[in-house]
Amino acid sequence: EKGTYPHYMLKEIDEQPLVMRKIIQKYQNDRGDLTIDQEIVDAMNDADRIYIIAAGTSYHAGLVGKQFIEKMAKVPVEVHISSEFGYNMPLLSEKPLFIFISQSGETADSRGVLVNVKEMGHKALTITNVQGSTLSREADYTLLLYAGPEIAVASTKAYTAQIAVLSILAEVTAKSRGIDLDFNLVQELGIVANAMEVLCDAKEEFEEISRKFLSTTRNAFFIGRGIDFYVGLEGALKLKEISYIQAEGFAGGELKHGTIALIENGTPVIALATQESVNLSIRGNVKEVVARGANPCIISMKGLETEEDSFIIPEVNGLLTPLISVIPLQLISYYAALHRECDVDKPRNLAKSVTVE
Ligand code: M6R
């Protein structure tokens, strides 16, 4: 039930702090440590390479998950779009573990890959919001998202839940391998939940930003570097899906290799600047597009901000920024769709779960 909310999407965006806290609680043991089933930890440790398979928003969560697993647990990870995996199957390593990420657990393209790799005798873990879903039943192991039903076609709370669960999977695997992390994930996710609340309380500002940058435009670009690039991809998907504004997310460094040709007077460029290591470079990209007339909307993180920024998100652990930098993008897209009188919860031509290939 959406209660007093005008749309499920807005309700689900607002639920994100709560979902974070629920995930922390569900994955904590009596001593307060994060924990997952031992057989899943064993499967992670038996693998010499992990293959993440997913579609759409879940694929974008997988890109972030790769960073977690490689940086924390030091296991190599590849991320693949499920519909492409069949044609472009990479040479598999000797002991692969497949991780399927799917909110619904019913995505036909992902299921196609799962059936295939099971036939080949490989192990599979499904990360899903729906207990008992097809992908969960057919895989060897399941991790649940505990996000509650997601009704809006545009995925929001499932994306952040997927990223949180992937961070826990990476942390627990790292610990089991004797790798010391220089932060406490429970604490860091708690900080994230609080930061999410701050962002959910800033709706009026995001409505204003959306009006300022997106009210009449036909297209929009999202740029970022490193982990911000992946969030930009998700921001572009959200925007095009519900507001029908043609949107593209790409790596800041790629600008000069083509896309900058599209920048005209007034073209909105939404730039994410949450990573200290690439802050100068992404701001350099902003200067390049501004010189061509772009209308820049910079979303930065506290500590890295400058006066030209449109919004500054609260500071969180540098690896976990996608959990909060995505919220401005979700809200900006929501208001863009609203201002254009689009059907926010049921965008044209789309289904909540894509059960045909
Ligand atoms: O249920 P799944 O996570 O497998 O769905 C994958 C995509 O169809 C889904 O994320 C889609 O891209 C969303 N509508 C994006 O908001």
PDB file of N, CA, C and O and ligand atoms in Angstrom, residues 55-58 101-107 110 135 153-155 162 234 237-238 241 350-354, ligand 1:
ATOM      1  N   ALA A  55      20.803  -7.825 -15.037  1.00  0.00           N
ATOM      2  CA  ALA A  55      20.263  -6.933 -16.072  1.00  0.00           C
ATOM      3  C   ALA A  55      19.864  -5.599 -15.449  1.00  0.00           C
ATOM      4  O   ALA A  55      19.538  -5.529 -14.269  1.00  0.00           O
ATOM      5  N   GLY A  56      19.887  -4.556 -16.275  1.00  0.00           N
ATOM      6  CA  GLY A  56      19.362  -3.248 -15.869  1.00  0.00           C
ATOM      7  C   GLY A  56      20.006  -2.707 -14.603  1.00  0.00           C
ATOM      8  O   GLY A  56      21.238  -2.697 -14.454  1.00  0.00           O
ATOM      9  N   THR A  57      19.162  -2.264 -13.693  1.00  0.00           N
ATOM     10  CA  THR A  57      19.644  -1.687 -12.444  1.00  0.00           C
ATOM     11  C   THR A  57      20.467  -2.702 -11.643  1.00  0.00           C
ATOM     12  O   THR A  57      21.468  -2.348 -11.009  1.00  0.00           O
ATOM     13  N   SER A  58      20.070  -3.958 -11.684  1.00  0.00           N
ATOM     14  CA  SER A  58      20.803  -4.981 -10.932  1.00  0.00           C
ATOM     15  C   SER A  58      22.224  -5.141 -11.482  1.00  0.00           C
ATOM     16  O   SER A  58      23.168  -5.407 -10.742  1.00  0.00           O
ATOM     17  N   ILE A 101      22.248 -11.410  -9.667  1.00  0.00           N
ATOM     18  CA  ILE A 101      21.601 -10.346  -8.897  1.00  0.00           C
ATOM     19  C   ILE A 101      20.281 -10.042  -9.593  1.00  0.00           C
ATOM     20  O   ILE A 101      20.265  -9.702 -10.780  1.00  0.00           O
ATOM     21  N   SER A 102      19.191 -10.181  -8.856  1.00  0.00           N
ATOM     22  CA  SER A 102      17.883  -9.922  -9.463  1.00  0.00           C
ATOM     23  C   SER A 102      16.869  -9.572  -8.387  1.00  0.00           C
ATOM     24  O   SER A 102      16.595 -10.402  -7.524  1.00  0.00           O
ATOM     25  N   GLN A 103      16.334  -8.368  -8.448  1.00  0.00           N
ATOM     26  CA  GLN A 103      15.300  -7.967  -7.494  1.00  0.00           C
ATOM     27  C   GLN A 103      14.190  -8.998  -7.496  1.00  0.00           C
ATOM     28  O   GLN A 103      13.836  -9.534  -6.456  1.00  0.00           O
ATOM     29  N   SER A 104      13.624  -9.255  -8.675  1.00  0.00           N
ATOM     30  CA  SER A 104      12.437 -10.118  -8.779  1.00  0.00           C
ATOM     31  C   SER A 104      12.790 -11.597  -8.672  1.00  0.00           C
ATOM     32  O   SER A 104      11.968 -12.407  -8.273  1.00  0.00           O
ATOM     33  N   GLY A 105      13.990 -11.937  -9.087  1.00  0.00           N
ATOM     34  CA  GLY A 105      14.363 -13.351  -9.165  1.00  0.00           C
ATOM     35  C   GLY A 105      13.684 -14.063 -10.317  1.00  0.00           C
ATOM     36  O   GLY A 105      13.664 -15.291 -10.396  1.00  0.00           O
ATOM     37  N   GLU A 106      13.115 -13.294 -11.256  1.00  0.00           N
ATOM     38  CA  GLU A 106      12.344 -13.898 -12.349  1.00  0.00           C
ATOM     39  C   GLU A 106      12.840 -13.478 -13.728  1.00  0.00           C
ATOM     40  O   GLU A 106      12.218 -13.838 -14.724  1.00  0.00           O
ATOM     41  N   THR A 107      13.884 -12.699 -13.802  1.00  0.00           N
ATOM     42  CA  THR A 107      14.339 -12.178 -15.097  1.00  0.00           C
ATOM     43  C   THR A 107      14.797 -13.320 -16.024  1.00  0.00           C
ATOM     44  O   THR A 107      15.720 -14.059 -15.700  1.00  0.00           O
ATOM     45  N   SER A 110      18.476 -13.713 -17.165  1.00  0.00           N
ATOM     46  CA  SER A 110      19.377 -14.208 -16.121  1.00  0.00           C
ATOM     47  C   SER A 110      19.130 -15.695 -15.889  1.00  0.00           C
ATOM     48  O   SER A 110      20.060 -16.475 -15.698  1.00  0.00           O
ATOM     49  N   LEU A 135      14.938 -17.789  -9.677  1.00  0.00           N
ATOM     50  CA  LEU A 135      16.406 -17.744  -9.620  1.00  0.00           C
ATOM     51  C   LEU A 135      16.925 -18.193  -8.255  1.00  0.00           C
ATOM     52  O   LEU A 135      18.034 -18.737  -8.143  1.00  0.00           O
ATOM     53  N   VAL A 153       7.978   0.355 -11.206  1.00  0.00           N
ATOM     54  CA  VAL A 153       8.817  -0.289 -12.229  1.00  0.00           C
ATOM     55  C   VAL A 153      10.274   0.160 -12.072  1.00  0.00           C
ATOM     56  O   VAL A 153      11.207  -0.634 -12.194  1.00  0.00           O
ATOM     57  N   ALA A 154      10.483   1.435 -11.773  1.00  0.00           N
ATOM     58  CA  ALA A 154      11.847   1.933 -11.577  1.00  0.00           C
ATOM     59  C   ALA A 154      12.386   1.413 -10.245  1.00  0.00           C
ATOM     60  O   ALA A 154      11.817   1.659  -9.186  1.00  0.00           O
ATOM     61  N   SER A 155      13.482   0.703 -10.326  1.00  0.00           N
ATOM     62  CA  SER A 155      14.050   0.108  -9.108  1.00  0.00           C
ATOM     63  C   SER A 155      14.831   1.153  -8.314  1.00  0.00           C
ATOM     64  O   SER A 155      15.645   1.885  -8.865  1.00  0.00           O
ATOM     65  N   GLN A 162      20.806  -4.161  -2.801  1.00  0.00           N
ATOM     66  CA  GLN A 162      21.764  -5.069  -3.465  1.00  0.00           C
ATOM     67  C   GLN A 162      23.197  -4.658  -3.136  1.00  0.00           C
ATOM     68  O   GLN A 162      24.056  -5.498  -2.831  1.00  0.00           O
ATOM     69  N   GLU A 234      23.421   4.355 -13.611  1.00  0.00           N
ATOM     70  CA  GLU A 234      22.130   4.112 -12.967  1.00  0.00           C
ATOM     71  C   GLU A 234      21.253   5.378 -13.020  1.00  0.00           C
ATOM     72  O   GLU A 234      20.042   5.285 -13.273  1.00  0.00           O
ATOM     73  N   LEU A 237      19.778   5.639 -16.484  1.00  0.00           N
ATOM     74  CA  LEU A 237      18.710   4.648 -16.689  1.00  0.00           C
ATOM     75  C   LEU A 237      17.422   5.114 -16.012  1.00  0.00           C
ATOM     76  O   LEU A 237      16.342   5.077 -16.598  1.00  0.00           O
ATOM     77  N   LYS A 238      17.559   5.566 -14.768  1.00  0.00           N
ATOM     78  CA  LYS A 238      16.383   6.035 -14.020  1.00  0.00           C
ATOM     79  C   LYS A 238      15.687   7.144 -14.791  1.00  0.00           C
ATOM     80  O   LYS A 238      14.481   7.135 -14.967  1.00  0.00           O
ATOM     81  N   GLU A 241      14.057   6.009 -18.153  1.00  0.00           N
ATOM     82  CA  GLU A 241      12.965   5.059 -17.928  1.00  0.00           C
ATOM     83  C   GLU A 241      11.650   5.755 -17.544  1.00  0.00           C
ATOM     84  O   GLU A 241      10.591   5.384 -18.030  1.00  0.00           O
ATOM     85  N   LEU A 350       7.238  -0.703 -20.442  1.00  0.00           N
ATOM     86  CA  LEU A 350       8.077  -1.462 -19.513  1.00  0.00           C
ATOM     87  C   LEU A 350       7.242  -2.337 -18.579  1.00  0.00           C
ATOM     88  O   LEU A 350       6.117  -1.982 -18.223  1.00  0.00           O
ATOM     89  N   ALA A 351       7.838  -3.460 -18.162  1.00  0.00           N
ATOM     90  CA  ALA A 351       7.197  -4.327 -17.166  1.00  0.00           C
ATOM     91  C   ALA A 351       8.099  -4.401 -15.947  1.00  0.00           C
ATOM     92  O   ALA A 351       9.310  -4.214 -16.055  1.00  0.00           O
ATOM     93  N   LYS A 352       7.518  -4.639 -14.795  1.00  0.00           N
ATOM     94  CA  LYS A 352       8.336  -4.722 -13.575  1.00  0.00           C
ATOM     95  C   LYS A 352       9.328  -5.871 -13.656  1.00  0.00           C
ATOM     96  O   LYS A 352      10.484  -5.709 -13.329  1.00  0.00           O
ATOM     97  N   SER A 353       8.865  -7.040 -14.055  1.00  0.00           N
ATOM     98  CA  SER A 353       9.895  -8.065 -14.268  1.00  0.00           C
ATOM     99  C   SER A 353       9.767  -8.617 -15.672  1.00  0.00           C
ATOM    100  O   SER A 353       8.677  -8.863 -16.177  1.00  0.00           O
ATOM    101  N   VAL A 354      10.937  -8.752 -16.282  1.00  0.00           N
ATOM    102  CA  VAL A 354      10.991  -9.100 -17.692  1.00  0.00           C
ATOM    103  C   VAL A 354      11.167 -10.608 -17.792  1.00  0.00           C
ATOM    104  O   VAL A 354      12.269 -11.139 -17.726  1.00  0.00           O
TER     105      VAL A 354
HETATM  106  O1  M6R B   1      14.202  -8.117 -11.252  1.00  0.00           O
HETATM  107  P1  M6R B   1      15.572  -7.786 -11.813  1.00  0.00           P
HETATM  108  O2  M6R B   1      16.449  -7.119 -10.835  1.00  0.00           O
HETATM  109  O3  M6R B   1      16.236  -8.987 -12.426  1.00  0.00           O
HETATM  110  O4  M6R B   1      15.270  -6.776 -12.978  1.00  0.00           O
HETATM  111  C1  M6R B   1      16.305  -6.335 -13.824  1.00  0.00           C
HETATM  112  C2  M6R B   1      15.858  -5.148 -14.654  1.00  0.00           C
HETATM  113  O5  M6R B   1      14.769  -5.489 -15.477  1.00  0.00           O
HETATM  114  C3  M6R B   1      15.467  -3.952 -13.789  1.00  0.00           C
HETATM  115  O6  M6R B   1      16.473  -3.590 -12.901  1.00  0.00           O
HETATM  116  C4  M6R B   1      15.106  -2.743 -14.661  1.00  0.00           C
HETATM  117  O7  M6R B   1      16.259  -2.275 -15.306  1.00  0.00           O
HETATM  118  C5  M6R B   1      14.465  -1.653 -13.789  1.00  0.00           C
HETATM  119  N1  M6R B   1      13.188  -1.290 -14.334  1.00  0.00           N
HETATM  120  C6  M6R B   1      15.310  -0.417 -13.670  1.00  0.00           C
HETATM  121  O8  M6R B   1      14.702   0.545 -12.878  1.00  0.00           O
END
